[in-house]
JSON list of C-alpha atoms in Angstrom, two decimals:
[
{"chain": "X", "resi": 1, "resn": "UNK", "atom": "CA", "xyz": [-32.54, 26.48, 4.77]},
{"chain": "X", "resi": 2, "resn": "UNK", "atom": "CA", "xyz": [-30.80, 23.15, 3.87]},
{"chain": "X", "resi": 3, "resn": "UNK", "atom": "CA", "xyz": [-30.82, 20.34, 6.40]},
{"chain": "X", "resi": 4, "resn": "UNK", "atom": "CA", "xyz": [-27.60, 19.65, 8.33]},
{"chain": "X", "resi": 5, "resn": "UNK", "atom": "CA", "xyz": [-27.23, 16.27, 6.60]},
{"chain": "X", "resi": 6, "resn": "UNK", "atom": "CA", "xyz": [-27.39, 17.98, 3.20]},
{"chain": "X", "resi": 7, "resn": "UNK", "atom": "CA", "xyz": [-24.67, 20.46, 4.22]},
{"chain": "X", "resi": 8, "resn": "UNK", "atom": "CA", "xyz": [-22.41, 17.66, 5.41]},
{"chain": "X", "resi": 9, "resn": "UNK", "atom": "CA", "xyz": [-22.94, 15.66, 2.24]},
{"chain": "X", "resi": 10, "resn": "UNK", "atom": "CA", "xyz": [-21.90, 18.58, 0.02]},
{"chain": "X", "resi": 11, "resn": "UNK", "atom": "CA", "xyz": [-18.88, 19.49, 2.17]},
{"chain": "X", "resi": 12, "resn": "UNK", "atom": "CA", "xyz": [-17.08, 16.17, 1.73]},
{"chain": "X", "resi": 13, "resn": "UNK", "atom": "CA", "xyz": [-13.72, 16.14, -0.01]},
{"chain": "X", "resi": 14, "resn": "UNK", "atom": "CA", "xyz": [-12.51, 13.19, -2.06]},
{"chain": "X", "resi": 15, "resn": "UNK", "atom": "CA", "xyz": [-10.16, 10.83, -0.25]},
{"chain": "X", "resi": 16, "resn": "UNK", "atom": "CA", "xyz": [-6.69, 11.10, -1.77]},
{"chain": "X", "resi": 17, "resn": "UNK", "atom": "CA", "xyz": [-4.86, 8.55, 0.37]},
{"chain": "X", "resi": 18, "resn": "UNK", "atom": "CA", "xyz": [-4.10, 4.93, -0.47]},
{"chain": "X", "resi": 19, "resn": "UNK", "atom": "CA", "xyz": [-4.69, 1.75, 1.49]},
{"chain": "X", "resi": 20, "resn": "UNK", "atom": "CA", "xyz": [-2.25, -0.93, 0.33]},
{"chain": "X", "resi": 21, "resn": "UNK", "atom": "CA", "xyz": [-2.03, -4.58, 1.32]},
{"chain": "X", "resi": 22, "resn": "UNK", "atom": "CA", "xyz": [0.62, -5.29, 3.94]},
{"chain": "X", "resi": 23, "resn": "UNK", "atom": "CA", "xyz": [4.10, -5.93, 2.57]},
{"chain": "X", "resi": 24, "resn": "UNK", "atom": "CA", "xyz": [6.14, -9.04, 3.45]},
{"chain": "X", "resi": 25, "resn": "UNK", "atom": "CA", "xyz": [8.74, -8.23, 6.14]},
{"chain": "X", "resi": 26, "resn": "UNK", "atom": "CA", "xyz": [7.12, -4.79, 6.49]},
{"chain": "X", "resi": 27, "resn": "UNK", "atom": "CA", "xyz": [9.15, -3.39, 3.59]},
{"chain": "X", "resi": 28, "resn": "UNK", "atom": "CA", "xyz": [7.92, 0.18, 3.17]},
{"chain": "X", "resi": 29, "resn": "UNK", "atom": "CA", "xyz": [9.81, 2.65, 1.00]},
{"chain": "X", "resi": 30, "resn": "UNK", "atom": "CA", "xyz": [10.52, 6.22, 2.04]},
{"chain": "X", "resi": 31, "resn": "UNK", "atom": "CA", "xyz": [10.88, 9.02, -0.53]},
{"chain": "X", "resi": 32, "resn": "UNK", "atom": "CA", "xyz": [14.49, 9.85, -1.39]},
{"chain": "X", "resi": 33, "resn": "UNK", "atom": "CA", "xyz": [14.31, 13.29, 0.22]},
{"chain": "X", "resi": 34, "resn": "UNK", "atom": "CA", "xyz": [13.71, 11.77, 3.68]},
{"chain": "X", "resi": 35, "resn": "UNK", "atom": "CA", "xyz": [17.27, 10.45, 3.98]},
{"chain": "X", "resi": 36, "resn": "UNK", "atom": "CA", "xyz": [18.95, 13.07, 1.78]},
{"chain": "X", "resi": 37, "resn": "UNK", "atom": "CA", "xyz": [17.67, 15.79, 4.11]},
{"chain": "X", "resi": 38, "resn": "UNK", "atom": "CA", "xyz": [18.68, 13.84, 7.23]},
{"chain": "X", "resi": 39, "resn": "UNK", "atom": "CA", "xyz": [22.30, 13.70, 6.06]},
{"chain": "X", "resi": 40, "resn": "UNK", "atom": "CA", "xyz": [22.18, 17.46, 5.42]},
{"chain": "X", "resi": 41, "resn": "UNK", "atom": "CA", "xyz": [21.23, 18.26, 9.03]},
{"chain": "X", "resi": 42, "resn": "UNK", "atom": "CA", "xyz": [22.88, 15.46, 11.05]},
{"chain": "X", "resi": 43, "resn": "UNK", "atom": "CA", "xyz": [26.63, 14.87, 11.06]},
{"chain": "X", "resi": 44, "resn": "UNK", "atom": "CA", "xyz": [27.22, 11.19, 11.76]},
{"chain": "X", "resi": 45, "resn": "UNK", "atom": "CA", "xyz": [31.05, 11.48, 11.54]},
{"chain": "X", "resi": 46, "resn": "UNK", "atom": "CA", "xyz": [32.31, 10.46, 8.13]},
{"chain": "X", "resi": 47, "resn": "UNK", "atom": "CA", "xyz": [35.33, 8.73, 9.69]},
{"chain": "X", "resi": 48, "resn": "UNK", "atom": "CA", "xyz": [32.92, 6.04, 10.94]},
{"chain": "X", "resi": 49, "resn": "UNK", "atom": "CA", "xyz": [31.30, 3.27, 8.92]},
{"chain": "X", "resi": 50, "resn": "UNK", "atom": "CA", "xyz": [27.52, 3.64, 8.58]},
{"chain": "X", "resi": 51, "resn": "UNK", "atom": "CA", "xyz": [25.20, 0.62, 8.55]},
{"chain": "X", "resi": 52, "resn": "UNK", "atom": "CA", "xyz": [21.80, 0.66, 6.89]},
{"chain": "X", "resi": 53, "resn": "UNK", "atom": "CA", "xyz": [20.26, -2.51, 8.43]},
{"chain": "X", "resi": 54, "resn": "UNK", "atom": "CA", "xyz": [17.08, -2.45, 6.30]},
{"chain": "X", "resi": 55, "resn": "UNK", "atom": "CA", "xyz": [18.47, -1.40, 2.95]},
{"chain": "X", "resi": 56, "resn": "UNK", "atom": "CA", "xyz": [15.54, -2.45, 0.79]},
{"chain": "X", "resi": 57, "resn": "UNK", "atom": "CA", "xyz": [15.93, -0.66, -2.53]},
{"chain": "X", "resi": 58, "resn": "UNK", "atom": "CA", "xyz": [18.87, 1.35, -1.16]},
{"chain": "X", "resi": 59, "resn": "UNK", "atom": "CA", "xyz": [17.47, 4.83, -0.75]},
{"chain": "X", "resi": 60, "resn": "UNK", "atom": "CA", "xyz": [19.13, 5.48, 2.62]},
{"chain": "X", "resi": 61, "resn": "UNK", "atom": "CA", "xyz": [22.36, 3.75, 1.57]},
{"chain": "X", "resi": 62, "resn": "UNK", "atom": "CA", "xyz": [22.52, 5.81, -1.64]},
{"chain": "X", "resi": 63, "resn": "UNK", "atom": "CA", "xyz": [21.88, 9.07, 0.23]},
{"chain": "X", "resi": 64, "resn": "UNK", "atom": "CA", "xyz": [24.57, 8.20, 2.78]},
{"chain": "X", "resi": 65, "resn": "UNK", "atom": "CA", "xyz": [27.09, 7.40, 0.03]},
{"chain": "X", "resi": 66, "resn": "UNK", "atom": "CA", "xyz": [26.16, 10.65, -1.71]},
{"chain": "X", "resi": 67, "resn": "UNK", "atom": "CA", "xyz": [26.87, 12.50, 1.54]},
{"chain": "X", "resi": 68, "resn": "UNK", "atom": "CA", "xyz": [30.34, 10.96, 1.77]},
{"chain": "X", "resi": 69, "resn": "UNK", "atom": "CA", "xyz": [29.84, 8.04, 4.16]},
{"chain": "X", "resi": 70, "resn": "UNK", "atom": "CA", "xyz": [31.29, 4.55, 3.86]},
{"chain": "X", "resi": 71, "resn": "UNK", "atom": "CA", "xyz": [28.18, 2.35, 3.95]},
{"chain": "X", "resi": 72, "resn": "UNK", "atom": "CA", "xyz": [27.42, -1.26, 4.84]},
{"chain": "X", "resi": 73, "resn": "UNK", "atom": "CA", "xyz": [24.11, -2.24, 3.21]},
{"chain": "X", "resi": 74, "resn": "UNK", "atom": "CA", "xyz": [22.22, -5.11, 4.84]},
{"chain": "X", "resi": 75, "resn": "UNK", "atom": "CA", "xyz": [18.69, -6.51, 4.85]},
{"chain": "X", "resi": 76, "resn": "UNK", "atom": "CA", "xyz": [16.78, -9.59, 5.94]},
{"chain": "X", "resi": 77, "resn": "UNK", "atom": "CA", "xyz": [15.68, -10.16, 2.30]},
{"chain": "X", "resi": 78, "resn": "UNK", "atom": "CA", "xyz": [17.28, -9.65, -1.10]},
{"chain": "X", "resi": 79, "resn": "UNK", "atom": "CA", "xyz": [15.50, -6.71, -2.69]},
{"chain": "X", "resi": 80, "resn": "UNK", "atom": "CA", "xyz": [18.04, -6.28, -5.47]},
{"chain": "X", "resi": 81, "resn": "UNK", "atom": "CA", "xyz": [20.36, -3.64, -4.02]},
{"chain": "X", "resi": 82, "resn": "UNK", "atom": "CA", "xyz": [23.95, -4.31, -5.21]},
{"chain": "X", "resi": 83, "resn": "UNK", "atom": "CA", "xyz": [26.34, -5.44, -2.47]},
{"chain": "X", "resi": 84, "resn": "UNK", "atom": "CA", "xyz": [23.62, -5.85, 0.16]},
{"chain": "X", "resi": 85, "resn": "UNK", "atom": "CA", "xyz": [24.49, -8.40, 2.86]},
{"chain": "X", "resi": 86, "resn": "UNK", "atom": "CA", "xyz": [21.68, -10.77, 3.84]},
{"chain": "X", "resi": 87, "resn": "UNK", "atom": "CA", "xyz": [21.33, -10.79, 7.61]},
{"chain": "X", "resi": 88, "resn": "UNK", "atom": "CA", "xyz": [18.88, -10.37, 10.46]},
{"chain": "X", "resi": 89, "resn": "UNK", "atom": "CA", "xyz": [19.98, -7.17, 12.19]},
{"chain": "X", "resi": 90, "resn": "UNK", "atom": "CA", "xyz": [18.82, -8.46, 15.57]},
{"chain": "X", "resi": 91, "resn": "UNK", "atom": "CA", "xyz": [21.23, -11.41, 15.24]},
{"chain": "X", "resi": 92, "resn": "UNK", "atom": "CA", "xyz": [24.29, -9.17, 14.76]},
{"chain": "X", "resi": 93, "resn": "UNK", "atom": "CA", "xyz": [27.06, -9.68, 17.33]},
{"chain": "X", "resi": 94, "resn": "UNK", "atom": "CA", "xyz": [28.94, -6.46, 16.53]},
{"chain": "X", "resi": 95, "resn": "UNK", "atom": "CA", "xyz": [27.85, -2.99, 15.50]},
{"chain": "X", "resi": 96, "resn": "UNK", "atom": "CA", "xyz": [29.48, -0.15, 13.56]},
{"chain": "X", "resi": 97, "resn": "UNK", "atom": "CA", "xyz": [29.44, 3.31, 15.20]},
{"chain": "X", "resi": 98, "resn": "UNK", "atom": "CA", "xyz": [26.57, 4.63, 13.06]},
{"chain": "X", "resi": 99, "resn": "UNK", "atom": "CA", "xyz": [23.24, 2.97, 12.21]},
{"chain": "X", "resi": 100, "resn": "UNK", "atom": "CA", "xyz": [20.62, 4.67, 10.02]},
{"chain": "X", "resi": 101, "resn": "UNK", "atom": "CA", "xyz": [17.56, 2.83, 8.75]},
{"chain": "X", "resi": 102, "resn": "UNK", "atom": "CA", "xyz": [13.88, 2.36, 8.10]},
{"chain": "X", "resi": 103, "resn": "UNK", "atom": "CA", "xyz": [13.09, -0.82, 10.07]},
{"chain": "X", "resi": 104, "resn": "UNK", "atom": "CA", "xyz": [9.66, -2.42, 10.50]},
{"chain": "X", "resi": 105, "resn": "UNK", "atom": "CA", "xyz": [7.85, 0.08, 12.71]},
{"chain": "X", "resi": 106, "resn": "UNK", "atom": "CA", "xyz": [6.98, -2.55, 15.32]},
{"chain": "X", "resi": 107, "resn": "UNK", "atom": "CA", "xyz": [10.69, -3.36, 15.68]},
{"chain": "X", "resi": 108, "resn": "UNK", "atom": "CA", "xyz": [12.10, 0.16, 16.11]},
{"chain": "X", "resi": 109, "resn": "UNK", "atom": "CA", "xyz": [12.55, -0.26, 19.86]},
{"chain": "X", "resi": 110, "resn": "UNK", "atom": "CA", "xyz": [14.37, -3.58, 19.41]},
{"chain": "X", "resi": 111, "resn": "UNK", "atom": "CA", "xyz": [16.59, -2.10, 16.67]},
{"chain": "X", "resi": 112, "resn": "UNK", "atom": "CA", "xyz": [17.50, 0.96, 18.77]},
{"chain": "X", "resi": 113, "resn": "UNK", "atom": "CA", "xyz": [18.27, -1.08, 21.88]},
{"chain": "X", "resi": 114, "resn": "UNK", "atom": "CA", "xyz": [20.27, -3.69, 19.96]},
{"chain": "X", "resi": 115, "resn": "UNK", "atom": "CA", "xyz": [22.37, -1.08, 18.15]},
{"chain": "X", "resi": 116, "resn": "UNK", "atom": "CA", "xyz": [23.12, 0.89, 21.31]},
{"chain": "X", "resi": 117, "resn": "UNK", "atom": "CA", "xyz": [23.77, -2.23, 23.41]},
{"chain": "X", "resi": 118, "resn": "UNK", "atom": "CA", "xyz": [26.38, -3.39, 20.90]},
{"chain": "X", "resi": 119, "resn": "UNK", "atom": "CA", "xyz": [28.21, -0.07, 20.90]},
{"chain": "X", "resi": 120, "resn": "UNK", "atom": "CA", "xyz": [26.67, 2.15, 18.24]},
{"chain": "X", "resi": 121, "resn": "UNK", "atom": "CA", "xyz": [27.37, 5.83, 18.92]},
{"chain": "X", "resi": 122, "resn": "UNK", "atom": "CA", "xyz": [24.61, 7.35, 16.77]},
{"chain": "X", "resi": 123, "resn": "UNK", "atom": "CA", "xyz": [21.41, 5.65, 15.62]},
{"chain": "X", "resi": 124, "resn": "UNK", "atom": "CA", "xyz": [18.68, 7.20, 13.43]},
{"chain": "X", "resi": 125, "resn": "UNK", "atom": "CA", "xyz": [15.47, 5.29, 12.71]},
{"chain": "X", "resi": 126, "resn": "UNK", "atom": "CA", "xyz": [12.21, 6.23, 10.98]},
{"chain": "X", "resi": 127, "resn": "UNK", "atom": "CA", "xyz": [9.15, 6.00, 13.24]},
{"chain": "X", "resi": 128, "resn": "UNK", "atom": "CA", "xyz": [5.43, 6.86, 12.88]},
{"chain": "X", "resi": 129, "resn": "UNK", "atom": "CA", "xyz": [4.65, 10.05, 14.80]},
{"chain": "X", "resi": 130, "resn": "UNK", "atom": "CA", "xyz": [1.30, 8.68, 16.03]},
{"chain": "X", "resi": 131, "resn": "UNK", "atom": "CA", "xyz": [3.17, 6.05, 18.07]},
{"chain": "X", "resi": 132, "resn": "UNK", "atom": "CA", "xyz": [5.41, 8.52, 19.91]},
{"chain": "X", "resi": 133, "resn": "UNK", "atom": "CA", "xyz": [3.13, 9.30, 22.84]},
{"chain": "X", "resi": 134, "resn": "UNK", "atom": "CA", "xyz": [2.75, 5.59, 23.67]},
{"chain": "X", "resi": 135, "resn": "UNK", "atom": "CA", "xyz": [6.47, 4.80, 23.19]},
{"chain": "X", "resi": 136, "resn": "UNK", "atom": "CA", "xyz": [7.41, 4.91, 26.87]},
{"chain": "X", "resi": 137, "resn": "UNK", "atom": "CA", "xyz": [10.53, 2.88, 26.06]},
{"chain": "X", "resi": 138, "resn": "UNK", "atom": "CA", "xyz": [12.05, 6.07, 24.64]},
{"chain": "X", "resi": 139, "resn": "UNK", "atom": "CA", "xyz": [12.56, 7.38, 28.20]},
{"chain": "X", "resi": 140, "resn": "UNK", "atom": "CA", "xyz": [15.17, 4.69, 28.84]},
{"chain": "X", "resi": 141, "resn": "UNK", "atom": "CA", "xyz": [17.19, 5.46, 25.69]},
{"chain": "X", "resi": 142, "resn": "UNK", "atom": "CA", "xyz": [19.46, 8.43, 24.84]},
{"chain": "X", "resi": 143, "resn": "UNK", "atom": "CA", "xyz": [17.03, 10.10, 22.41]},
{"chain": "X", "resi": 144, "resn": "UNK", "atom": "CA", "xyz": [18.78, 13.27, 21.23]},
{"chain": "X", "resi": 145, "resn": "UNK", "atom": "CA", "xyz": [16.48, 14.54, 18.49]},
{"chain": "X", "resi": 146, "resn": "UNK", "atom": "CA", "xyz": [13.12, 13.96, 16.82]},
{"chain": "X", "resi": 147, "resn": "UNK", "atom": "CA", "xyz": [12.93, 15.26, 13.26]},
{"chain": "X", "resi": 148, "resn": "UNK", "atom": "CA", "xyz": [9.30, 15.63, 12.16]},
{"chain": "X", "resi": 149, "resn": "UNK", "atom": "CA", "xyz": [9.13, 15.06, 8.39]},
{"chain": "X", "resi": 150, "resn": "UNK", "atom": "CA", "xyz": [7.17, 17.61, 6.42]},
{"chain": "X", "resi": 151, "resn": "UNK", "atom": "CA", "xyz": [5.30, 17.53, 4.15]},
{"chain": "X", "resi": 152, "resn": "UNK", "atom": "CA", "xyz": [3.97, 14.14, 5.15]},
{"chain": "X", "resi": 153, "resn": "UNK", "atom": "CA", "xyz": [5.94, 11.54, 3.17]},
{"chain": "X", "resi": 154, "resn": "UNK", "atom": "CA", "xyz": [4.10, 8.69, 1.50]},
{"chain": "X", "resi": 155, "resn": "UNK", "atom": "CA", "xyz": [5.78, 5.37, 2.34]},
{"chain": "X", "resi": 156, "resn": "UNK", "atom": "CA", "xyz": [4.17, 2.68, 0.20]},
{"chain": "X", "resi": 157, "resn": "UNK", "atom": "CA", "xyz": [4.98, -1.03, 0.31]},
{"chain": "X", "resi": 158, "resn": "UNK", "atom": "CA", "xyz": [7.85, -2.15, -1.89]},
{"chain": "X", "resi": 159, "resn": "UNK", "atom": "CA", "xyz": [5.58, -3.89, -4.40]},
{"chain": "X", "resi": 160, "resn": "UNK", "atom": "CA", "xyz": [3.97, -0.54, -5.26]},
{"chain": "X", "resi": 161, "resn": "UNK", "atom": "CA", "xyz": [7.37, 0.91, -6.19]},
{"chain": "X", "resi": 162, "resn": "UNK", "atom": "CA", "xyz": [8.27, -2.22, -8.20]},
{"chain": "X", "resi": 163, "resn": "UNK", "atom": "CA", "xyz": [5.07, -1.78, -10.24]},
{"chain": "X", "resi": 164, "resn": "UNK", "atom": "CA", "xyz": [6.18, 1.76, -11.08]},
{"chain": "X", "resi": 165, "resn": "UNK", "atom": "CA", "xyz": [3.32, 3.49, -9.29]},
{"chain": "X", "resi": 166, "resn": "UNK", "atom": "CA", "xyz": [3.80, 7.06, -8.10]},
{"chain": "X", "resi": 167, "resn": "UNK", "atom": "CA", "xyz": [3.06, 7.16, -4.37]},
{"chain": "X", "resi": 168, "resn": "UNK", "atom": "CA", "xyz": [1.28, 10.15, -2.91]},
{"chain": "X", "resi": 169, "resn": "UNK", "atom": "CA", "xyz": [-1.42, 11.12, -0.47]},
{"chain": "X", "resi": 170, "resn": "UNK", "atom": "CA", "xyz": [0.16, 9.38, 2.52]},
{"chain": "X", "resi": 171, "resn": "UNK", "atom": "CA", "xyz": [-1.98, 9.51, 5.64]},
{"chain": "X", "resi": 172, "resn": "UNK", "atom": "CA", "xyz": [0.67, 8.73, 8.29]},
{"chain": "X", "resi": 173, "resn": "UNK", "atom": "CA", "xyz": [3.13, 11.25, 9.73]},
{"chain": "X", "resi": 174, "resn": "UNK", "atom": "CA", "xyz": [6.72, 10.09, 10.24]},
{"chain": "X", "resi": 175, "resn": "UNK", "atom": "CA", "xyz": [9.81, 11.27, 12.09]},
{"chain": "X", "resi": 176, "resn": "UNK", "atom": "CA", "xyz": [13.47, 10.41, 12.40]},
{"chain": "X", "resi": 177, "resn": "UNK", "atom": "CA", "xyz": [14.42, 9.37, 15.93]},
{"chain": "X", "resi": 178, "resn": "UNK", "atom": "CA", "xyz": [18.10, 10.15, 16.52]},
{"chain": "X", "resi": 179, "resn": "UNK", "atom": "CA", "xyz": [19.79, 8.44, 19.46]},
{"chain": "X", "resi": 180, "resn": "UNK", "atom": "CA", "xyz": [23.24, 9.39, 20.74]},
{"chain": "X", "resi": 181, "resn": "UNK", "atom": "CA", "xyz": [25.26, 7.24, 23.13]},
{"chain": "X", "resi": 182, "resn": "UNK", "atom": "CA", "xyz": [25.88, 9.06, 26.42]},
{"chain": "X", "resi": 183, "resn": "UNK", "atom": "CA", "xyz": [23.30, 11.79, 25.84]},
{"chain": "X", "resi": 184, "resn": "UNK", "atom": "CA", "xyz": [21.34, 12.78, 28.94]},
{"chain": "X", "resi": 185, "resn": "UNK", "atom": "CA", "xyz": [18.46, 15.23, 28.81]},
{"chain": "X", "resi": 186, "resn": "UNK", "atom": "CA", "xyz": [15.29, 16.02, 26.94]},
{"chain": "X", "resi": 187, "resn": "UNK", "atom": "CA", "xyz": [15.08, 15.31, 23.24]},
{"chain": "X", "resi": 188, "resn": "UNK", "atom": "CA", "xyz": [15.08, 18.24, 20.86]},
{"chain": "X", "resi": 189, "resn": "UNK", "atom": "CA", "xyz": [12.04, 18.47, 18.59]},
{"chain": "X", "resi": 190, "resn": "UNK", "atom": "CA", "xyz": [12.57, 19.95, 15.12]},
{"chain": "X", "resi": 191, "resn": "UNK", "atom": "CA", "xyz": [11.02, 19.94, 11.67]},
{"chain": "X", "resi": 192, "resn": "UNK", "atom": "CA", "xyz": [12.80, 18.49, 8.67]},
{"chain": "X", "resi": 193, "resn": "UNK", "atom": "CA", "xyz": [11.28, 20.02, 5.56]},
{"chain": "X", "resi": 194, "resn": "UNK", "atom": "CA", "xyz": [11.66, 18.42, 2.16]},
{"chain": "X", "resi": 195, "resn": "UNK", "atom": "CA", "xyz": [12.42, 21.76, 0.51]},
{"chain": "X", "resi": 196, "resn": "UNK", "atom": "CA", "xyz": [14.88, 23.05, 3.15]},
{"chain": "X", "resi": 197, "resn": "UNK", "atom": "CA", "xyz": [12.43, 25.79, 4.13]},
{"chain": "X", "resi": 198, "resn": "UNK", "atom": "CA", "xyz": [10.57, 26.30, 7.37]},
{"chain": "X", "resi": 199, "resn": "UNK", "atom": "CA", "xyz": [7.21, 24.52, 7.22]}
]
């Protein structure tokens, strides 16, 4: 009979995930389906202007425009998206009714609070699922829905996309956090599948 160590050694699978160097300004790029699917299941009121505060390469802004929204594209750095305003979101003094973005994950709380404090009605932000159970700050905000993204999207740093690499094998689960001004109650938990089918 083989030793336990021998069994373990033969049962290992190859690691298919990537470990990339950290990106300046925490610019990580979501797959296009992540925002396209959000705009298929959430109605942010097309009569309102929608702000993408971390436009990056414009994937959320493009999906919003494709879904019929009037979009303001903004970012703290120029990443080449046409018409993108350079600004620090946390320095904004006014806020449109709708904010949808992929901010640095360590700043999601600050982004949500700032948007809601300045009058945003609906706010949707990408957040790592593993951080949810420690995010006690969510209790104080009007969190309406959590959309768990499936299959797990790979969100590589911007420089990987610029080099033309094909991301895959992501090892972090993500969700959309959707906040709604005035909402009181428990957040709804749902799955947002890339292929529109139940996971």
